[in-house]
Structures are given as structure tokens and as C-alpha cells.
PDB file of C-alpha atoms in Angstrom:
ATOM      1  CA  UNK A 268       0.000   0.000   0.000  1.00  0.00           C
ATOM      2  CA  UNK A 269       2.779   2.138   0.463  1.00  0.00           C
ATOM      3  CA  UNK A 270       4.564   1.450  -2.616  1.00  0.00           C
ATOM      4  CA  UNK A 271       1.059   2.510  -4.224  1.00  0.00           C
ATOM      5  CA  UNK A 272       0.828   5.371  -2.258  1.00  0.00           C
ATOM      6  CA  UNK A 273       3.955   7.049  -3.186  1.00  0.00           C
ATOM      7  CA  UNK A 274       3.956   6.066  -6.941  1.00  0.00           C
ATOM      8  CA  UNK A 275       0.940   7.759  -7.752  1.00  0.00           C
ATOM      9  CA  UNK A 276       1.806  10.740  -5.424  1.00  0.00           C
ATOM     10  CA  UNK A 277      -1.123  10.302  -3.375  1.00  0.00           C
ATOM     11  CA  UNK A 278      -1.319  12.191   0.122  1.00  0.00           C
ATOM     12  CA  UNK A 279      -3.451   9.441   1.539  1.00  0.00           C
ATOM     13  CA  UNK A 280      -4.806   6.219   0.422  1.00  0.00           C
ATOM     14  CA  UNK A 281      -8.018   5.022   2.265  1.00  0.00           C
ATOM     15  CA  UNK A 282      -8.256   2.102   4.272  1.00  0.00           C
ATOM     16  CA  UNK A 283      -8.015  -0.986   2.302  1.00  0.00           C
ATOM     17  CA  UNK A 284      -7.852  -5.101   3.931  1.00  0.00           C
ATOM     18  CA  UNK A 285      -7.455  -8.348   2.607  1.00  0.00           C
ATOM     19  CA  UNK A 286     -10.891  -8.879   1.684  1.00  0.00           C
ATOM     20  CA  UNK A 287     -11.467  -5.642  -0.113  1.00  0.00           C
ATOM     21  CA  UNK A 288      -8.358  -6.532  -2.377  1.00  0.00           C
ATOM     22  CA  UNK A 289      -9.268  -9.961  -2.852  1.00  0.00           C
ATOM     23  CA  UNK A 290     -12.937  -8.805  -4.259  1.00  0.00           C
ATOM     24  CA  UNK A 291     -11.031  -6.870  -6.866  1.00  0.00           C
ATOM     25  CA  UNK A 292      -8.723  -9.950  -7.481  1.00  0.00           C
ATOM     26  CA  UNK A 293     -11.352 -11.774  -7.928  1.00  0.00           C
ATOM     27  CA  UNK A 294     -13.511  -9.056 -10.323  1.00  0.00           C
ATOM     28  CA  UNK A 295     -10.517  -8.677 -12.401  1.00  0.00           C
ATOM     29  CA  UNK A 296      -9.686 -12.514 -13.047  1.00  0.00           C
ATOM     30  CA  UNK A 297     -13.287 -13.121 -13.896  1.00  0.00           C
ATOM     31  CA  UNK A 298     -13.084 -10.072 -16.441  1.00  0.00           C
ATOM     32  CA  UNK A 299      -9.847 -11.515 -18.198  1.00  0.00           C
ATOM     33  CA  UNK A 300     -11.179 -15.381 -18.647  1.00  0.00           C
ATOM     34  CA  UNK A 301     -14.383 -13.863 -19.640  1.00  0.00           C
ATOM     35  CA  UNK A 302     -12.416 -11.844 -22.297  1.00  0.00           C
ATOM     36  CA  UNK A 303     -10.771 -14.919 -23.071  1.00  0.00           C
ATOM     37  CA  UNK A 304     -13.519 -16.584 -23.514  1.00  0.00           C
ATOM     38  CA  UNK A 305     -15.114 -14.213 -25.757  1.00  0.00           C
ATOM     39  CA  UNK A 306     -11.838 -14.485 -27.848  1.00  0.00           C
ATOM     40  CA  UNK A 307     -12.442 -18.240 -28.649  1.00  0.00           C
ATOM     41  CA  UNK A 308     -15.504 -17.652 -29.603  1.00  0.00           C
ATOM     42  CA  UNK A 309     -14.844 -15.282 -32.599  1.00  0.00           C
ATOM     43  CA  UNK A 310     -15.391 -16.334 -35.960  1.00  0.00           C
ATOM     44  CA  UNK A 311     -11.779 -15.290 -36.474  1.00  0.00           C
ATOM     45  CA  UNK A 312      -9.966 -17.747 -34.217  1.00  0.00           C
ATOM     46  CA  UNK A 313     -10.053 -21.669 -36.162  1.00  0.00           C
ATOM     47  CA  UNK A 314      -7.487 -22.546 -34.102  1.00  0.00           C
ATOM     48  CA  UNK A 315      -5.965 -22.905 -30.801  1.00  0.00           C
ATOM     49  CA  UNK A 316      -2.494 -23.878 -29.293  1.00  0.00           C
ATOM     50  CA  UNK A 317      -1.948 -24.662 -25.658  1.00  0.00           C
ATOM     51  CA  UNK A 318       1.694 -25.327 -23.912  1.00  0.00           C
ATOM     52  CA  UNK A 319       1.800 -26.152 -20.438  1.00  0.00           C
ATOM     53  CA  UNK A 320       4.512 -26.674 -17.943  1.00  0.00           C
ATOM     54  CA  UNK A 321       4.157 -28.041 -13.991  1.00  0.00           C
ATOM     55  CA  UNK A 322       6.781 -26.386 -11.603  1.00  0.00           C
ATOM     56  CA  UNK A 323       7.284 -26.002  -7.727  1.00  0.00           C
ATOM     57  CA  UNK A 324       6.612 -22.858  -6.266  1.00  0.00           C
ATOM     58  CA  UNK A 325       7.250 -22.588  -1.996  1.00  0.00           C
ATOM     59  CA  UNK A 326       5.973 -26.339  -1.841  1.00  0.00           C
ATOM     60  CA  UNK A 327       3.264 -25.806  -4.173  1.00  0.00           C
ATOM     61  CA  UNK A 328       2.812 -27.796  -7.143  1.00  0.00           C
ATOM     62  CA  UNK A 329       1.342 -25.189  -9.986  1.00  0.00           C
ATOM     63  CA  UNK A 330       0.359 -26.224 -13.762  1.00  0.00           C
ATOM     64  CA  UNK A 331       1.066 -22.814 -16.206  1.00  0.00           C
ATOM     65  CA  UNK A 332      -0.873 -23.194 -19.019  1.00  0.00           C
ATOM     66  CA  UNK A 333      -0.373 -20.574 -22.150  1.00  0.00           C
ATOM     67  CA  UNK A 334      -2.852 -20.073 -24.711  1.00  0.00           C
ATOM     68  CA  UNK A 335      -1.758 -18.722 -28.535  1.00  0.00           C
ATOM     69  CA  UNK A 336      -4.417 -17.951 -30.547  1.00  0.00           C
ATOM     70  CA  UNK A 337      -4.412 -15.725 -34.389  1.00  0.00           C
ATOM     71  CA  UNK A 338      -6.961 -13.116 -33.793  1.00  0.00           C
ATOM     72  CA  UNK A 339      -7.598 -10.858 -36.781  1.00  0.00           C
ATOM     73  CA  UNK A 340      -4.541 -11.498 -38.112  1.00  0.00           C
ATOM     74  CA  UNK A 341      -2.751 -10.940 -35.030  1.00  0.00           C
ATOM     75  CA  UNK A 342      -0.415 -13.679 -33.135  1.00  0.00           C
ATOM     76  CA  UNK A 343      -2.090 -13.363 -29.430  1.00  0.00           C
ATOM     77  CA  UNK A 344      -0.106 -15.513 -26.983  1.00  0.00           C
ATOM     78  CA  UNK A 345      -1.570 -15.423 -23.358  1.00  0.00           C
ATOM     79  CA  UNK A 346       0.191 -16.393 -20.101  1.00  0.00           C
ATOM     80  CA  UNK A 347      -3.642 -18.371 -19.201  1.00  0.00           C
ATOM     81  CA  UNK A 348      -3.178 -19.587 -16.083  1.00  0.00           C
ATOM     82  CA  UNK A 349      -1.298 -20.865 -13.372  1.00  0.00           C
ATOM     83  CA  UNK A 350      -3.876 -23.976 -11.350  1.00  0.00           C
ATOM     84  CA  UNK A 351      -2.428 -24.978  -7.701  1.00  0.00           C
ATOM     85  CA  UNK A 352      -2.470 -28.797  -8.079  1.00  0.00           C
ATOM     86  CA  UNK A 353      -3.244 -30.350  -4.823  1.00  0.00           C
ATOM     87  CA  UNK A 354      -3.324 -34.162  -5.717  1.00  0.00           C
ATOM     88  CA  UNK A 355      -0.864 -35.874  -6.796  1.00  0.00           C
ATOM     89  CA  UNK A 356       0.504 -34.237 -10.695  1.00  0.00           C
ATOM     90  CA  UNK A 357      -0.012 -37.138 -12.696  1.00  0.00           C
ATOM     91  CA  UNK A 358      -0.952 -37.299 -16.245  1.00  0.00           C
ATOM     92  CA  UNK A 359      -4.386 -37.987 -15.814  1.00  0.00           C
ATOM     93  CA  UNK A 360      -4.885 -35.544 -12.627  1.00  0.00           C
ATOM     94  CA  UNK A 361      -3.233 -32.837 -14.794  1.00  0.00           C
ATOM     95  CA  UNK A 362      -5.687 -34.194 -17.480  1.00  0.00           C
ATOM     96  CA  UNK A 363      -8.831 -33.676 -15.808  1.00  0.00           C
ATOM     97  CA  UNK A 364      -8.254 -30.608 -14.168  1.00  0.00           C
ATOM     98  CA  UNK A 365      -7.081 -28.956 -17.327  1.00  0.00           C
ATOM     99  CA  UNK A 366     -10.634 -30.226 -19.030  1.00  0.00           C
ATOM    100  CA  UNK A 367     -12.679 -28.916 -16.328  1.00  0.00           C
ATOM    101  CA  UNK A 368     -10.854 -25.505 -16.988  1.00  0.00           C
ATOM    102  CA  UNK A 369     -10.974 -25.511 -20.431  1.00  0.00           C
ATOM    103  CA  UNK A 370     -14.638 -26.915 -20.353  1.00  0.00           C
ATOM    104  CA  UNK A 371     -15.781 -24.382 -18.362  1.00  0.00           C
ATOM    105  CA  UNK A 372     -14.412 -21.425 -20.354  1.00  0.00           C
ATOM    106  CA  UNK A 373     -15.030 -22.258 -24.131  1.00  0.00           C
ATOM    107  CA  UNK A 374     -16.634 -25.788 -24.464  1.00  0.00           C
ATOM    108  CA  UNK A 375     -15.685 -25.924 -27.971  1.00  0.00           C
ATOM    109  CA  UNK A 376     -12.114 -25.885 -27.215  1.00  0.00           C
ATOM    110  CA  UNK A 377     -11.398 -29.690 -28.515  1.00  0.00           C
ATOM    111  CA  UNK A 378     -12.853 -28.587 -31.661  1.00  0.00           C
ATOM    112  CA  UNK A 379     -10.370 -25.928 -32.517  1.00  0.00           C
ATOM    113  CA  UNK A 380      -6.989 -27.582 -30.656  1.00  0.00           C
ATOM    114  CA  UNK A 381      -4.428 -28.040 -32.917  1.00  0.00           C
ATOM    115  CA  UNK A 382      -1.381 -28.128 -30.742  1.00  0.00           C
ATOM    116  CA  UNK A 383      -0.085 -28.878 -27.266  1.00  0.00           C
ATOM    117  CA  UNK A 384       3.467 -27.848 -26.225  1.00  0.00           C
ATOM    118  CA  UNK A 385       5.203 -29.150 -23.346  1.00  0.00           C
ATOM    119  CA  UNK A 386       8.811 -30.263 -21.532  1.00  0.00           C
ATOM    120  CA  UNK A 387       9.732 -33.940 -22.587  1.00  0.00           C
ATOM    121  CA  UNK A 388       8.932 -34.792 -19.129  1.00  0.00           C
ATOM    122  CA  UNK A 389       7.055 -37.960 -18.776  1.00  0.00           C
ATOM    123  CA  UNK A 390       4.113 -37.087 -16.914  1.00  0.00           C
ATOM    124  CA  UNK A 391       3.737 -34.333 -19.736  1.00  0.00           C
ATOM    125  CA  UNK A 392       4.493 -36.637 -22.997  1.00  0.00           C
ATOM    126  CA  UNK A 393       4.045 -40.109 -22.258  1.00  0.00           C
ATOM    127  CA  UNK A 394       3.435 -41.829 -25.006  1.00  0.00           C
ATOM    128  CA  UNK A 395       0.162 -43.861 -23.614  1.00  0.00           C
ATOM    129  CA  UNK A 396      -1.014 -41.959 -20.752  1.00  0.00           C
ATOM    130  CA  UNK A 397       0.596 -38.778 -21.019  1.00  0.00           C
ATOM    131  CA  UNK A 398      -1.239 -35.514 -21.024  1.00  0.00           C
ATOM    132  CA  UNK A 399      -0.182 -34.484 -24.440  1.00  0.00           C
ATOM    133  CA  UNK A 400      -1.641 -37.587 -25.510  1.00  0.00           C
ATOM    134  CA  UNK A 401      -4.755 -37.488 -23.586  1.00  0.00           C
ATOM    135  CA  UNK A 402      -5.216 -33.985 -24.874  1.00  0.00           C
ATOM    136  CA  UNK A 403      -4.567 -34.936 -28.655  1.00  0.00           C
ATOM    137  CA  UNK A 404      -6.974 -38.032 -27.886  1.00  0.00           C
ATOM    138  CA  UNK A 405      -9.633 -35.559 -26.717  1.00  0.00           C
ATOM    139  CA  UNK A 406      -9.157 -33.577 -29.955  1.00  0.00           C
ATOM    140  CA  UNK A 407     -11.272 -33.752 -32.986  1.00  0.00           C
ATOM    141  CA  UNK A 408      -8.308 -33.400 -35.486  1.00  0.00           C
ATOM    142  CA  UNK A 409      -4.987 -34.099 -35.216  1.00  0.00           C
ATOM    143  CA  UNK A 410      -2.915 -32.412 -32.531  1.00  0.00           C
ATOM    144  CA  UNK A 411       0.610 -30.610 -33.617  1.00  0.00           C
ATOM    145  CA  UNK A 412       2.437 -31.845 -30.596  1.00  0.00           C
ATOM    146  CA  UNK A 413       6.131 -30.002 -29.651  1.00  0.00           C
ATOM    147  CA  UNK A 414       8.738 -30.654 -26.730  1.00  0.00           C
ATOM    148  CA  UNK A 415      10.457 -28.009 -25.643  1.00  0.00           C
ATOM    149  CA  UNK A 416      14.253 -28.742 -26.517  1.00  0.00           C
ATOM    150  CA  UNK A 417      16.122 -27.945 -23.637  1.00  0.00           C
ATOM    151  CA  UNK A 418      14.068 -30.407 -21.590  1.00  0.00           C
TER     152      UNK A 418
END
């Protein structure tokens, strides 16, 4: 608050607690995957490419999922989230919380997919289970899929 306070040259900045900023959080999240949303939808977009990564942050097991869409022409790649994994991050864990997500945003999503990106970790690429290929199972045409090369 302080920071805020002196770089916008503000005498005073009212009263603010944890639940006041975590309403905003949560207004302004909701506003961006709604945008999001409304981005799959266009007529414009045929296609969508998705490359995820799992990392450790403090303890906490996080999958980052990025989004790259052509909109009007324009490349549009989105940092799209970050999910806290809590069970175990398995293939199929990773798997089903990444449908639910993806479901609930733009339930057409399968039908526009045309790559997944990911580390040549295991979990991530196994070649029976793994979630590229679950994703590129899920799919309704055939599923671009890249490693990242330093992994």
C-alpha cells in the first residue's frame, strides 16, 4: 500500500484489507477469462495452441498453461493460467483438471486444438497416458504436438 501510495503521489490512500483486495482480485480474473472466452468464440480464431509446464513454487505444485491464438490477423499468446495442483501431478490428474478448466471457459475448445506444447517430461508426454496424448486423444483433429528442446 505504500509502494502505491507514493507512486501515484497520493497524500493518503483510504483504508483498504485483505478482503477488499481480494474482491477486486477476484472481479478482475473473472473479467480476463471472460475476455478470453469471448476471444475463442470469434469467428476469427479456427485454431488454438496450448503449452503447459508443472513447476514447484514454496511447496506448491502449480500447472502454467499458455494459450496462442491468431486473432484478426494478429499472433495473441496469453500467459492463461497458473492452477495450484493439490493431488498428486499425474498425467491424468493434470488431465482432468485442465478439461474442467478448459470446459468451463469455451466448451468448444477440442474442436479448434491443434497443438499442445510441453517439456519432454514424462508425466507431460508419455506416449500412452501422457497428457499431451490425452489432450490430442480428446481432440477432434490431429494435434501438432512439440517438446520443448532444452528439456
Amino acid at each position: 500500500m505504500q509502494h502505491t501510495k507514493e507512486r501515484c503521489s497520493l497524500s493518503k490512500l483510504g483504508d483498504i484489507n485483505d478482503t477488499i483486495v481480494g474482491q477486486y482480485v477476484h472481479a478482475g480474473i473473472a473479467f480476463a477469462l471472460q475476455r478470453i472466452a469471448d476471444l475463442c468464440v470469434d469467428e476469427s480464431i479456427w485454431a488454438l495452441s496450448l503449452a503447459g509446464d508443472g513447476s514447484t513454487h514454496r511447496g506448491q505444485h502449480f500447472f502454467d498453461l499458455r494459450l496462442c491464438v491468431c486473432y484478426r490477423g494478429v499472433l495473441v499468446n496469453l500467459h492463461f493460467v497458473a492452477n495450484p495442483q493439490f493431488d498428486r501431478h499425474t498425467a491424468l490428474n493434470t488431465f482432468n483438471m485442465l478439461v474442467k478448466f478448459l470446459d468451463a471457459l469455451y466448451g468448444l475448445w477440442c474442436r479448434k486444438l491443434i497443438n499442445v506444447g510441453t517439456n519432454g517430461e514424462s508425466t507431460m508426454v508419455g506416449r500412452f497416458n501422457g497428457l499431451v496424448t490425452r489432450m490430442a486423444r480428446t481432440a477432434e483433429h490431429h494435434v501438432l504436438r512439440i517438446w520443448c528442446p532444452p528439456h
